[in-house]
Amino acid sequence: MKNKLEEIRAKSLAAIQEALDPSALDAVRVQYLGKKGSLSAVLKQLGSVSPEERPAMGQLANEVRAKIEAALNERGKALQDALLERKLREETLDVTIPGKAVETGAKHPLQIVWDECVDIFVGMGFQVAEGPEVELSTYDFDKLNIPEGHTVREWTDTFYITEDEKVHLRCQTSPVQVRVMEQQKPPIRIISPGRVYRKDEIDATHSPMFHQLEGLVVDKGITMGDLKGCLDVMLKRLYGPETVTRFRPHHFPFTEPSCEVDIQCFECHGAGCRVCKGEGWIELLGAGMVHPKVLSGCGIDPDEYSGFAFGVGLERLVMRRFSISDLRLLFDNDVRFLRQFS
Amino acid sequence: MKLSRNWLDEFTRVGVSDKEFCDRMTMSGSKVETLDVLGEDITNVVAGKVTEIVRHPDSDHLWVCQVEVGRDKPVQIVTGAQNVQQGDLVPVALDGSTLPGDKRIEKGVLRGVPSEGMLCSLGELGLTVNDYPYAIADGIFILQEPCEVGQDIREVVGLRDSVVDFEITNNRPDCLSVRGLAREAAATFDTPLDLPEPKVKGSGDSILNYLDVDILEPDLCPRYTARFVKNVRIAPSPEWMRRRLRASGIRPINNIVDITNYVMLEYGQPMHSFDYRCITGSHILVRRANKGEQMATLDGSPRTLTPDMLVIADEKKAIGLAGVMGGENSEITEDTTAVVFESANFNGTSIRRTAIALGMRTDASSRFEKGLDPLGTLPAVERACELVELLDAGDVVDGVIDVVARDSAPRKLRLEPEKIDRLLGIEPSPEYMRRVLEKLGFTFDGDEMTIPSWRGDVEHYSDIAEEVARFYGYDRIPATAFRGVITQGGLTEKQTLEQSCRRLCRDMGFHEILTYSFIGQSDNDLSGMPADHPLRDSFRILNPLGEDSAVMRTTLLSTLLKSLALNNNRRNRDVKLFDLGKVYLKDDASPLARETRHLALGAYGEGGEFYAMKGAVEAVLRLMRVREPEFRACGDHYAYHPGRCAKICAADGRELGVFGEIHPNVRANYGIADPLCAAELDFDALCACRGEDPQYVPLPRFPAVLRDLAVVCDEEITVCRLEKCIREAGGDLLKAVDFFDVYRGLPIAPGKKSVAFSLSFRGEDRSLKDGDIEPHMNAILEALESQLGAKLR
């Protein structure tokens, strides 16, 4: 009997290894372990074995069964794995075929720069103030120290809505300063991005409508040094920590002292090249200490408070940032242009 | 303002390189636009003396010259010019020399005769007959200037100079002059400043014997100063004067005219000279022009004047357009024998408006329009007369007519260093401040300053702070972080929503566009807006660039369609665009606009169908938490397909916007062949009806039972009505009704449709059984049939 069991073990294990697919393996299982299988047949003879040998034989039979079952399982798993592997191999895709398109829309380049600027200043404790674009001359001119007769008030420069010149399209974002100062007591820290209008024919660098970002800080003890510090932060955030700035005296009616701010040309680092038209510097924005007349006109005592203001044309930043040479592209809205900013 | 550095040196010697000069002047507030180093392109050209000239042996028009150029022996040069004589001094371009226009001269052989270089004409040196009236244009420049053989020609003809062009800000008309810039330069470089006072000898007689002046418009002409010169000898002005005029960009004409221009450049005070014999009645009147008055200006153009314009007139006629240009009728000519010099102060705005109205901005008007020194008229006229005497151009008659119609008192300010320090964040010493200010012409009496008359821009200590700071150096002011109370930055809720909405639209595949706020009425026509539509009542720009940009938009639709059309015309496929911008609506309560933000979406090609657009609109409504918006079919919107357009209404009935397929006629107006859809939502209204922030609702504990339901009904019954009916009849256990299909065609009868819904029932406290649902399904079917005639399919 022992020999029979050993024979079953050897034959079955060999048959298991020879089975090439799950159904063949199943046949092996039935042949050896089934109710009418070889092992059952041998076990039926267990009764004829002497009682002394019976436990050992029983144990051996169980060992053989366990062995066969383990081999069946192992082989079964291997066959399944092989089958799956073959199937998966057949499912191989060309991963270089382009994915199914999910087009997301692009942010307009102007909005990119707008949002960046807003982020920078919000981080410095600024709020975003808004004001009307169809504006009263009081706010856009009178209270900004731009008296009647000033050249920007000419009909050749400003778009008028009323004959009496009291209502026009604002030509700067500065009237928002006045509106905020009239309504809010210092400390004031606002920026005001928005549309402004000037009577310029459309060309590669001019547009009758463009965008400015105005900034205003009013508090006790605000100095010109603070203005420099604030704009330094902004320009370094926009153009990188290596940015070199230059503050140069200039004139604006609503600030005193006033300055223009240049950044050193990225291309030539100040030596002078075609990008900066040989100057080594690129003019970027105008700024200054809020004119005492403007402060007092808004009910803020210039002897107690001081402040600074700045204004920057966003289109100029956008064009520089993305190397766009023609302003008109920004207003064309050709998707081949827009998609580039996705 | 073009400044010759040679001229500047006359008043303050700044011995630094051109680069340093430009850099430091820029940093002290006089921004340099360009630097022109004269004669930069002329090298190796010298003055030579022709010692021998013979005919070329093999040519009937060439000459062979021996020219001394300061070397051991003369050089031989072949020339084709016919005006050279033995003994002439001529410019000689030697072998390897360069001339303006990137020309390079090398030795060569002309018809067998070697030539060591070239003799130069005026033009070849970049000069004109105006610079050297004694020379001829088409021939060699025969020098009459004092010079030595071999001397660099740039020195001989005054090309050893640098001309710096400054951008002068509007508040500093005093810097539109050499003397003004000399003050700036002396303060910038801390160099000694010498501004001599003009001295006129005079020749007896009295101006009062010759001239009367009356100002009839004191507001437009606060001051008029005049002097008289007789026995005028018209001639070219001397070379040094012509050279300086030329460097400053002014064409030399004759001694008298050149003197007026020279003084304008030197003092910044425009001047004019009248031919005395043309002044009828020997009486000058400063008056307004009569309506329609005619006058020909010096440039030969006839001008029609208006009473807004100020003229200089005699008793009969206008002889000059005040502050802009003289009249042709009183022009200085070759035979002029007596001259009136005018040096006046005019109202800047008036001059500017006249110049703009006539389209003739001149050197004079661009100075006057900025408001000139009221005390500047006298020194200028004195200087002109001094120059007349220096040039021997005539006899200056004694006496000055100086009519002061409006007096101007000198302004005074106290120097308050501590206030200046506080504004700038630096502490320059009071002595430093004083030194800078004195250089600029401020005078002190203790702490009290008298502001120079030419500095009309200075009126407050902040102005003084700027004067100090710009010479102290803006770059030396340390950049600091502002102190004080911490303020809370950030966006308002609406600003944040705007950002989120933009992001959602982009995520849905719409590209953000940028459009103009103004359109033309024709754009409204294109979009199909009827002529009497209320949205036509818009803000009009009275002085637009053109009719196509004359009205402020009241809808975003026309600019959106324009952008879609541009893409369509450029054959860009599958385009989806959005615009979140303002419209400008009339407001009865205010002279200003009700500036309202709208969101416009538009698409054609893939994603441009009606339900795709509706899906996008619904996504926006969800983002804005508009609760239970209602879509009402809208058959009468001017721009949309009458059967494919819906108004969007809030639960309270307020209109939030409209969307749909664009009407084929409107589409055709834009030349778009394919269907396209658009939507326009009132973003401010969406913000206003935004729902509460969400609160957590416990997740259902029991599974839902789903039942599909398909009913057949008439075409006119909308899905919305079916759904509403189902909801009302469905009872508490009905939790969701989801439309999923509509079918038309066999076996459904014509004029009918089959609509399918998926219904979801759920109990709060148990799993539902069929028996729980049956009565509700029956109730639903009964309601559908009785109310809407819809039968189970």
Coordinates of N, CA and C in Angstrom, one line a residue, chain B residues 47-52 65-70 73-77 90 92 119:
Chain B
A47 N 41.9 119.6 -42.5 CA 41.9 120.7 -43.3 C 43.2 120.7 -44.2
G48 N 43.1 120.9 -45.5 CA 44.2 120.9 -46.4 C 44.3 122.1 -47.2
K49 N 45.5 122.4 -47.7 CA 45.7 123.5 -48.6 C 46.1 123.1 -50.0
V50 N 45.4 123.5 -51.0 CA 45.7 123.0 -52.4 C 46.8 123.9 -52.9
T51 N 48.0 123.2 -53.1 CA 49.2 124.0 -53.6 C 49.3 123.9 -55.1
E52 N 48.7 122.9 -55.7 CA 48.9 122.9 -57.2 C 47.6 122.1 -57.7
C65 N 45.1 117.3 -57.8 CA 45.6 118.4 -56.9 C 46.7 117.8 -56.0
Q66 N 47.6 118.7 -55.7 CA 48.6 118.5 -54.6 C 48.1 119.2 -53.4
V67 N 47.9 118.5 -52.3 CA 47.3 119.2 -51.1 C 48.2 119.0 -49.9
E68 N 48.5 120.1 -49.3 CA 49.3 120.0 -48.0 C 48.4 119.7 -46.9
V69 N 48.7 118.6 -46.1 CA 47.9 118.2 -45.0 C 48.7 118.1 -43.7
G70 N 49.8 118.9 -43.7 CA 50.6 118.9 -42.5 C 51.5 117.7 -42.4
K73 N 55.3 115.8 -47.0 CA 55.0 116.2 -48.4 C 53.5 116.2 -48.7
P74 N 53.1 117.0 -49.7 CA 51.7 117.0 -50.0 C 51.2 115.7 -50.5
V75 N 49.9 115.5 -50.4 CA 49.3 114.3 -50.9 C 48.6 114.6 -52.3
Q76 N 48.6 113.6 -53.1 CA 48.0 113.9 -54.4 C 46.5 113.3 -54.4
I77 N 45.6 114.2 -54.8 CA 44.2 113.8 -54.8 C 43.5 114.2 -56.1
V90 N 40.6 123.3 -48.0 CA 39.5 122.3 -48.3 C 39.6 121.2 -47.2
V92 N 39.9 117.4 -46.4 CA 40.5 116.3 -47.1 C 40.3 115.0 -46.3
L119 N 38.6 115.1 -51.7 CA 38.2 116.4 -51.2 C 36.7 116.3 -50.9

